[in-house]
Short mmCIF file of C-alpha atoms and ligand atoms in Angstrom, two decimals:
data_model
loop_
_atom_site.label_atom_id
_atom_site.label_comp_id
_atom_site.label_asym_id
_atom_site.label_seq_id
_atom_site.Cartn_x
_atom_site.Cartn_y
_atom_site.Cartn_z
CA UNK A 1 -71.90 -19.88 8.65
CA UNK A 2 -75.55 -18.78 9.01
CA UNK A 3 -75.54 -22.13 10.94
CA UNK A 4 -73.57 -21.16 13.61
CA UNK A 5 -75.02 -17.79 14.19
CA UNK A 6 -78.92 -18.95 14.71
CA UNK A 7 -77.67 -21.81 16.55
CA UNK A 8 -75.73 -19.26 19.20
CA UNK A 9 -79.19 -17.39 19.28
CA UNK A 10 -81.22 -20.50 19.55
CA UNK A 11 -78.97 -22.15 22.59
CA UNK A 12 -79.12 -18.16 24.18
CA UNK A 13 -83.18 -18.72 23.47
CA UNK A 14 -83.19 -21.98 25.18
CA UNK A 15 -80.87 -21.77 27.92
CA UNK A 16 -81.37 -18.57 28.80
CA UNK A 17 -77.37 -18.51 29.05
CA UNK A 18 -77.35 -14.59 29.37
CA UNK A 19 -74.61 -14.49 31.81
CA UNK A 20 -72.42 -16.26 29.66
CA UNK A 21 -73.67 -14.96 26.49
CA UNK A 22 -72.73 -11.40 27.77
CA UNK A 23 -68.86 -13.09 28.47
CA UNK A 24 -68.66 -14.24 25.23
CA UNK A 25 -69.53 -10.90 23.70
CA UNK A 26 -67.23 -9.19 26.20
CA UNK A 27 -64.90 -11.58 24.81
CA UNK A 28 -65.44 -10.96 21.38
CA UNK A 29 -64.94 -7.56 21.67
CA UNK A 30 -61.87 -7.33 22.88
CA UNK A 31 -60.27 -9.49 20.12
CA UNK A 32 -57.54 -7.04 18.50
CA UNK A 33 -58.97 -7.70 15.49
CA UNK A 34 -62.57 -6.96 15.65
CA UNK A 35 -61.20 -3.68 17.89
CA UNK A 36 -59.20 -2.80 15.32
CA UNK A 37 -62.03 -3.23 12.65
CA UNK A 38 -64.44 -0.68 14.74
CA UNK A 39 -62.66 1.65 14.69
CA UNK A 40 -61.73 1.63 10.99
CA UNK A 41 -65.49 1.70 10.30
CA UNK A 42 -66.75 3.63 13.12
CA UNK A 43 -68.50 6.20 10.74
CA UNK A 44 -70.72 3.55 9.30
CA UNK A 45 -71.70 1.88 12.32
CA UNK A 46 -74.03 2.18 14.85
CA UNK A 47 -74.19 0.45 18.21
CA UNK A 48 -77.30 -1.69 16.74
CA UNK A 49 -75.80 -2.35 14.01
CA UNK A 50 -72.63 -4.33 15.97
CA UNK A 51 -75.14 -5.83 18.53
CA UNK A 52 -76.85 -7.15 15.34
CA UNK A 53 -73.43 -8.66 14.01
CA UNK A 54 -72.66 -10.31 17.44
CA UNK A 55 -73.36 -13.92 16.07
CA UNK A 56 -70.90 -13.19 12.85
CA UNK A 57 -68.10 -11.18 15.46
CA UNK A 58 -68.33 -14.83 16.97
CA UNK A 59 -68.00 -16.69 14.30
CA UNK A 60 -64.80 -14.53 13.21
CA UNK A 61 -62.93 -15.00 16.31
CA UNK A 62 -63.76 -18.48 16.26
CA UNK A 63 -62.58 -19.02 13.04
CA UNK A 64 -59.99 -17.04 13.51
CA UNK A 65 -58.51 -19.20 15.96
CA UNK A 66 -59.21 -22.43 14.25
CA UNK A 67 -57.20 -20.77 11.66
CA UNK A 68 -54.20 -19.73 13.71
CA UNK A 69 -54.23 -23.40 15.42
CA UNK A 70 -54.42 -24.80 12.05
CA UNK A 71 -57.04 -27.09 12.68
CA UNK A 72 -60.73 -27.70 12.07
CA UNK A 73 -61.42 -24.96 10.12
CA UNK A 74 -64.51 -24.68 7.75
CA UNK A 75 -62.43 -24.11 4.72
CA UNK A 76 -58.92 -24.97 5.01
CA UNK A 77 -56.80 -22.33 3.18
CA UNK A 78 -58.79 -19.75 3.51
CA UNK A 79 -58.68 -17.44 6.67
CA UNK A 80 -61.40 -15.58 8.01
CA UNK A 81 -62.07 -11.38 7.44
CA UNK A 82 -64.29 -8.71 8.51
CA UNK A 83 -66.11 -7.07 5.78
CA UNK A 84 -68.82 -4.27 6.34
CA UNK A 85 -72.12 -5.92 4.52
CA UNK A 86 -74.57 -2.86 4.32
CA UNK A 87 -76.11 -2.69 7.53
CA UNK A 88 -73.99 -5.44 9.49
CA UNK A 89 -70.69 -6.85 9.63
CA UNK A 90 -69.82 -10.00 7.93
CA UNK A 91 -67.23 -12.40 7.78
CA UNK A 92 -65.79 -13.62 4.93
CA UNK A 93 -62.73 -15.70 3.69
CA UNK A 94 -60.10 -15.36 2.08
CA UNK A 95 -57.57 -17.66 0.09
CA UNK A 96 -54.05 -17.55 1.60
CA UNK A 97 -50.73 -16.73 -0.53
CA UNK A 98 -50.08 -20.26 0.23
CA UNK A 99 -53.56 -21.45 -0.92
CA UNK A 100 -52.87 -19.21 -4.31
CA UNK A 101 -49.76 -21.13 -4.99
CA UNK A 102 -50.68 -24.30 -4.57
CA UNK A 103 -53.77 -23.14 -6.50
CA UNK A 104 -51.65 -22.11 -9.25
CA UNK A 105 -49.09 -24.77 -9.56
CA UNK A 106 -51.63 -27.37 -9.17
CA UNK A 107 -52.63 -25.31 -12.65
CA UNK A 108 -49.56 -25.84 -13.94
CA UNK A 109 -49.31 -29.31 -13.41
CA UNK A 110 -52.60 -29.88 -14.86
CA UNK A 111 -51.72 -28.89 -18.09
CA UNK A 112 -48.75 -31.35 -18.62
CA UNK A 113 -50.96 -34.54 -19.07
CA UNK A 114 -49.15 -37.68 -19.61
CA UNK A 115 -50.00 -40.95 -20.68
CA UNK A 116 -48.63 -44.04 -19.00
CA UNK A 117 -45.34 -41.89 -17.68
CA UNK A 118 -43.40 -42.27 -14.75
CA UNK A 119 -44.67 -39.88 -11.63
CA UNK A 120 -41.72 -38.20 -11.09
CA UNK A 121 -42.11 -36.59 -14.55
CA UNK A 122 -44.25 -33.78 -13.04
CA UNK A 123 -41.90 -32.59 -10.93
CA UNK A 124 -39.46 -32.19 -13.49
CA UNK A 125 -38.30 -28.11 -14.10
CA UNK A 126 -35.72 -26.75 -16.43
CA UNK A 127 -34.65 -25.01 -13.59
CA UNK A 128 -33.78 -28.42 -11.66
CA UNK A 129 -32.08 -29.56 -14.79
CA UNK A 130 -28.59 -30.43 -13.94
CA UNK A 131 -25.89 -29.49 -16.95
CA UNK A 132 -22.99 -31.12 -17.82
CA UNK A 133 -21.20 -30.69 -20.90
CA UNK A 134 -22.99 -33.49 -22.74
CA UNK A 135 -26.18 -31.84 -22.10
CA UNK A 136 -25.48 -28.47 -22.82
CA UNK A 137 -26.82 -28.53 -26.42
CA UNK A 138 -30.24 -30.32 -25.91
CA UNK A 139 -30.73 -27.94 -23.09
CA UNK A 140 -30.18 -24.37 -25.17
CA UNK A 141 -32.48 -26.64 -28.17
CA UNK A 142 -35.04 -26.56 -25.47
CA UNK A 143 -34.35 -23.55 -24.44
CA UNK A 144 -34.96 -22.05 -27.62
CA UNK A 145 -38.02 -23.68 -28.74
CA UNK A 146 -39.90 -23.08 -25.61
CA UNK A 147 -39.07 -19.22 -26.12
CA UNK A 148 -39.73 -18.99 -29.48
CA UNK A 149 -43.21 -20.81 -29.30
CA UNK A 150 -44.30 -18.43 -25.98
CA UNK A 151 -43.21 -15.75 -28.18
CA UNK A 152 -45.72 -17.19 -31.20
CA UNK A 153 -47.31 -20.40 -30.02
CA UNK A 154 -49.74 -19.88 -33.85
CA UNK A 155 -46.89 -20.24 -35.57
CA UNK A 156 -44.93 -23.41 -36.51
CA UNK A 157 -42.00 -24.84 -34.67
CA UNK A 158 -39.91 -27.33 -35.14
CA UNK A 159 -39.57 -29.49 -32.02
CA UNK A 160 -36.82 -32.19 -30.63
CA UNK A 161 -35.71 -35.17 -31.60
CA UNK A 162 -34.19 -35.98 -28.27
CA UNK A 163 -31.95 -39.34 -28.80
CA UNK A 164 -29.46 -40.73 -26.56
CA UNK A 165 -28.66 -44.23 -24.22
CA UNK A 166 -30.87 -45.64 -21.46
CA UNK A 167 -30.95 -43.24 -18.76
CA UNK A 168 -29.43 -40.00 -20.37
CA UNK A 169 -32.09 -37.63 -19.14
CA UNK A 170 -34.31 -37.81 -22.32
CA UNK A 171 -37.59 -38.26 -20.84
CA UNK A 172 -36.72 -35.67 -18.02
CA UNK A 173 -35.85 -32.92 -20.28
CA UNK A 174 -39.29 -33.59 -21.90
CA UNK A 175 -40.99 -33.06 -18.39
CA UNK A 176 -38.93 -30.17 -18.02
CA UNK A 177 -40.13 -28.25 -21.49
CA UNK A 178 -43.62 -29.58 -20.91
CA UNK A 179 -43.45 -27.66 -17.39
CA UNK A 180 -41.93 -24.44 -18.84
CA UNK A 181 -44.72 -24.22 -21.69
CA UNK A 182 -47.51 -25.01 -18.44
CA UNK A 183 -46.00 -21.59 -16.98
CA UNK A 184 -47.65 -19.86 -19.60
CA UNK A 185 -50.69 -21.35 -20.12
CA UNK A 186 -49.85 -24.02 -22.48
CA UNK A 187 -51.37 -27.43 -22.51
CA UNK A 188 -49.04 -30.62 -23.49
CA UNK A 189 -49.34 -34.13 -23.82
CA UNK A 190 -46.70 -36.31 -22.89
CA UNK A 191 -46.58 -40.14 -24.22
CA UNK A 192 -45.02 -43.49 -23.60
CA UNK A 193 -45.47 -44.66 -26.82
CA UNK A 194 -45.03 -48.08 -26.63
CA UNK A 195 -47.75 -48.57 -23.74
CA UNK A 196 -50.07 -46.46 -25.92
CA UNK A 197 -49.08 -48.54 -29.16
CA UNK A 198 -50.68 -51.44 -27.11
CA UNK A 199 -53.55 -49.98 -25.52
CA UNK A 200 -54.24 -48.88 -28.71
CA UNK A 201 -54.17 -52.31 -29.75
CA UNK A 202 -56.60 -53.77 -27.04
CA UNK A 203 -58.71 -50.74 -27.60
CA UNK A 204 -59.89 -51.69 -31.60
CA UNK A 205 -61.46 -54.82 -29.82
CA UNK A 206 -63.31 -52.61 -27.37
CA UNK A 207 -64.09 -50.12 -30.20
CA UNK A 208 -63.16 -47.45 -28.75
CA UNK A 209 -59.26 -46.00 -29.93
CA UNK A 210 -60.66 -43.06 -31.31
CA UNK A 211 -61.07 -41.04 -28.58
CA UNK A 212 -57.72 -41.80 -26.97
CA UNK A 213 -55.94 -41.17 -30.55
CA UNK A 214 -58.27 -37.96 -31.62
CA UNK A 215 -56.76 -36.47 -27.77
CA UNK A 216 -53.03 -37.24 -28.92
CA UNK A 217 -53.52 -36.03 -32.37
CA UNK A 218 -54.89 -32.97 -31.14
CA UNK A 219 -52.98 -31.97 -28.16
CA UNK A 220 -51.19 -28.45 -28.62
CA UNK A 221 -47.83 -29.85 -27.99
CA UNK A 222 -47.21 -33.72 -28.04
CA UNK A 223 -44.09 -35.47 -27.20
CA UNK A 224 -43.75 -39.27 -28.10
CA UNK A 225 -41.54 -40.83 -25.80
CA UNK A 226 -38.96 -44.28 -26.28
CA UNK A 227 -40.12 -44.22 -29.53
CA UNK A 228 -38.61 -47.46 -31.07
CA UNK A 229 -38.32 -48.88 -27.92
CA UNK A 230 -40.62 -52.25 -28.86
CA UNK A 231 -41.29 -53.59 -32.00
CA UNK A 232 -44.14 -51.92 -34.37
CA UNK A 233 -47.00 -53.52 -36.16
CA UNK A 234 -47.54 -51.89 -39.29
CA UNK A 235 -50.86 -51.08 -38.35
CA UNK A 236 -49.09 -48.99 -35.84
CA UNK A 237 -46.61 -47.71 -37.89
CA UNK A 238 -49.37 -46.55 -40.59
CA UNK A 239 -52.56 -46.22 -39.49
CA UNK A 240 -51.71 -44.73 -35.30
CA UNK A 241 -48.37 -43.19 -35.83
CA UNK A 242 -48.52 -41.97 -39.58
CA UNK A 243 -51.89 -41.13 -38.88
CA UNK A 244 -50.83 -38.73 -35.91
CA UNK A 245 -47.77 -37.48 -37.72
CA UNK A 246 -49.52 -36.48 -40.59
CA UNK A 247 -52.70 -34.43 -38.80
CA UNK A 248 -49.46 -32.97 -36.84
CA UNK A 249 -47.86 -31.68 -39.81
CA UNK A 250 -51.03 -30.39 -41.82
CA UNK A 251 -52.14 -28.39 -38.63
CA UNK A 252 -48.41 -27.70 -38.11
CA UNK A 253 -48.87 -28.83 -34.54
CA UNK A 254 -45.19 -29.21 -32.40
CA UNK A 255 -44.52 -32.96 -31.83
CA UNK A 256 -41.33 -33.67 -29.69
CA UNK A 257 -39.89 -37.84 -30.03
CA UNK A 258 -37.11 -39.25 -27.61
CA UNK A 259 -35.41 -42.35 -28.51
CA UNK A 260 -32.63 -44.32 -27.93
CA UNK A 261 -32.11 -44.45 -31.36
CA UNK A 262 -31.14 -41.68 -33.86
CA UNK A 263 -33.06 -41.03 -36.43
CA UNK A 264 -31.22 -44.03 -38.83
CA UNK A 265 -31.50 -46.36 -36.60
CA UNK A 266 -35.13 -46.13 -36.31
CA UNK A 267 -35.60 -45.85 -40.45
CA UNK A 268 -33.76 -48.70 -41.07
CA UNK A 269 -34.07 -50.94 -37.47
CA UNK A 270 -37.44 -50.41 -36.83
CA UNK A 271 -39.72 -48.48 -38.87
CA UNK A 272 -38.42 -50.47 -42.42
CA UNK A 273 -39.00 -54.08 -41.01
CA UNK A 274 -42.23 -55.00 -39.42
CA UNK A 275 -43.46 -57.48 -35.90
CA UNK A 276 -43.82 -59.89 -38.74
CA UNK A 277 -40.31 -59.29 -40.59
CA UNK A 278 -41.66 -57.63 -43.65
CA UNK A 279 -39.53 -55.22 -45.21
CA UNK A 280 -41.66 -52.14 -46.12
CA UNK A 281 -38.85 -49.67 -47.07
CA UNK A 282 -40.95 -46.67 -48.53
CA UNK A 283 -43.40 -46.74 -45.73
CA UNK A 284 -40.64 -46.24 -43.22
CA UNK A 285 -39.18 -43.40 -45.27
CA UNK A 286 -42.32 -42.13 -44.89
CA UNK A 287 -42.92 -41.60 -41.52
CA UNK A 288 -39.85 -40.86 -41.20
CA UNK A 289 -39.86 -37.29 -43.48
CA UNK A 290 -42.84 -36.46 -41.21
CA UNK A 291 -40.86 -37.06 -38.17
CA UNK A 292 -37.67 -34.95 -39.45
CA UNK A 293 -40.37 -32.41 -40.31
CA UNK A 294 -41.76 -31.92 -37.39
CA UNK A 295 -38.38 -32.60 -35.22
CA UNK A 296 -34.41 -31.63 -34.96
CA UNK A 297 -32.07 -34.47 -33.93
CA UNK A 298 -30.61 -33.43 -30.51
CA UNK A 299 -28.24 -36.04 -29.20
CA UNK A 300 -27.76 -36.38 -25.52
CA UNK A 301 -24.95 -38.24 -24.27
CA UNK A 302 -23.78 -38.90 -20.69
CA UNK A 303 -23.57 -41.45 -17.88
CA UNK A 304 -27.07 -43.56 -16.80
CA UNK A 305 -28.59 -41.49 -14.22
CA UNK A 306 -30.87 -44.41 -12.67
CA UNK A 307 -28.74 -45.76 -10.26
CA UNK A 308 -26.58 -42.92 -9.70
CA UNK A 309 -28.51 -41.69 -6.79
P1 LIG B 401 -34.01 -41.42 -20.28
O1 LIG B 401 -35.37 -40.99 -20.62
O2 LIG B 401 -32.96 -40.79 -21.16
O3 LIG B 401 -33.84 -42.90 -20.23
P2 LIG B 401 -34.63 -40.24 -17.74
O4 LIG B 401 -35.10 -38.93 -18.18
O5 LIG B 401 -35.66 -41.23 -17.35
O6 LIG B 401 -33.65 -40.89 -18.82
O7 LIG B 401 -33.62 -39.99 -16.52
C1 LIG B 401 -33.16 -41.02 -15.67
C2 LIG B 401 -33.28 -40.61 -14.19
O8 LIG B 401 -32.50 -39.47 -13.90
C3 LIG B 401 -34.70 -40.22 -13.82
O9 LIG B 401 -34.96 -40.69 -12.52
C4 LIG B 401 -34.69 -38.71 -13.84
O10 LIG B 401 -35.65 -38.18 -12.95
C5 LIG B 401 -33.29 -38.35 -13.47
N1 LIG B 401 -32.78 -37.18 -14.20
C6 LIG B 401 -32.49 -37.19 -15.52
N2 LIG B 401 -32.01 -36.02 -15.93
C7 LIG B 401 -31.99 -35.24 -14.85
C8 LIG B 401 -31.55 -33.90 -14.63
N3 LIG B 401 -31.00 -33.18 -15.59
N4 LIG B 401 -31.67 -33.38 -13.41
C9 LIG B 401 -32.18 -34.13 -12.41
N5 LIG B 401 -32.58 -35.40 -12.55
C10 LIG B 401 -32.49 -35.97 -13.74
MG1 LIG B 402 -37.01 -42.21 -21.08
#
């Protein structure tokens, strides 16, 4: 901005453009705007004063017009105002609503961070969620918790369980909470836990899973999603999942699961025998009291949504 207004005075300087420059100022002053901003401060100015803020009355009405084109302006977004600046008049700029909201729902979105999820997660919204009968339930669950933890996000609640077929909206109603807590300021972690079982996997090698692991553990709200879905290790089972489970519970942290299994299922079908075909019954029972600590079962039934549309 300074930019502009020494290089009008330089190119006047050199070029001697007076005839023009006098145009442009005629010009200038007869923009509605800057008229209209005169006269609102004609107490505090004097006619030095606006000769002295010609180079910024240019730059306004430049801008100005950039802005109204929608093109090429210096900072897109933001539109250009008058402000009295002690002994001159300056220009400065302003976001616009539209620049606010974007600004603020790019906020939103930042705080739902997910982990190996598919995009159109983020754009999931309770508000978008389509009811039917079979979904009624799971929605007023959600409903509830997200109300009762705005309400007292220090104190513990008990999260979802969400289980139900391939396709039933699980993973969307997830998105869905996860957006509603964003709205006020809460931060959640959403993740496919299968791709993270094996990325934690690769990562020992590399020596570096406890960074990755330490963010889960930690995250205000998690949600563990297709949980079940592939076959666990039981270095998974214990020492990533019990592990997280268990900080989750001491710091009484909410953790939401969805599976296509209920609760049973994944004792007894996946948790109790092992990648290797061991059966480890007490370890599986133990996981699983964490999980029924930390979550309700919800069932969702309904028709596959994925090729519905
Ligand atoms: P699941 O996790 O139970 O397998 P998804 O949540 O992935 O199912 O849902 C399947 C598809 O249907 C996705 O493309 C999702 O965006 C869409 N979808 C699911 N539930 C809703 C809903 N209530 N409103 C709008 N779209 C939905
Ligand atoms: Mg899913």
């Amino acid at each position: 901005m300074e930019d502009m207004g020494q290089n009008l005075t330089r190119l006047i300087k050199e070029r001697q453009l007076d005839h023009q420059y006098s145009e442009l100022i005629e010009e200038v002053l007869k923009d509605p705007d800057v008229q209209a901003f005169l006269t609102d401060h004609q107490d505090q100015l004097t006619e030095e004063m606006v000769a002295k803020s010609y180079a910024k009355l240019y730059e306004f009405v430049h801008e100005k017009k950039k802005f109204e084109r929608n093109d090429g302006m210096m900072a897109p977004g933001y539109k250009p105002a008058l402000v009295m600046n002690f002994k001159f008049i300056d220009v400065t700029y302003v976001p616009t609503a539209e620049l606010v909201a974007r600004q603020k729902e790019k906020e939103i979105r930042d705080r739902v961070r997910s982990m190996d999820m598919p995009k159109d997660i983020r754009s999931a919204t309770m508000e978008k969620f389509e009811l039917t009968d079979a979904r009624r339930e799971a929605m007023a669950e959600a409903l509830t918790f997200t109300s009762n933890y705005i309400e007292n996000p220090k104190d513990f609640h008990k999260a979802l369980y969400l289980q139900g077929s391939f396709g039933v909206g699980k993973t969307y109603l997830l998105g869905a909470i996860a957006h509603d807590l964003a709205k006020h300021g809460h931060v959640s972690t959403l993740v496919h836990f299968p791709s993270f079982a094996v990325e934690m996997k690769q990562s020992i090698a590399k020596n570096n899973m406890g960074e990755k692991l330490d963010a889960v553990k930690k995250t205000p709200i998690l949600m563990l999603d297709d949980i079940g879905a592939d076959s666990m290790s039981s270095w998974i089972r214990d020492d990533v999942l019990g592990v997280i489970l268990q900080y989750r519970m001491q710091e009484q942290l909410p953790t939401f699961f969805s599976s296509n299994f209920n609760m049973q299922q994944l004792e007894s079908e996946h948790l109790r025998t092992t990648q290797r075909g061991e059966d480890e019954p007490l370890k599986a029972k133990r996981i699983m009291e964490r999980i029924r600590y930390l979550a309700k079962e919800i069932q969702m039934t309904g028709k596959n949504r994925r090729h519905s549309s």
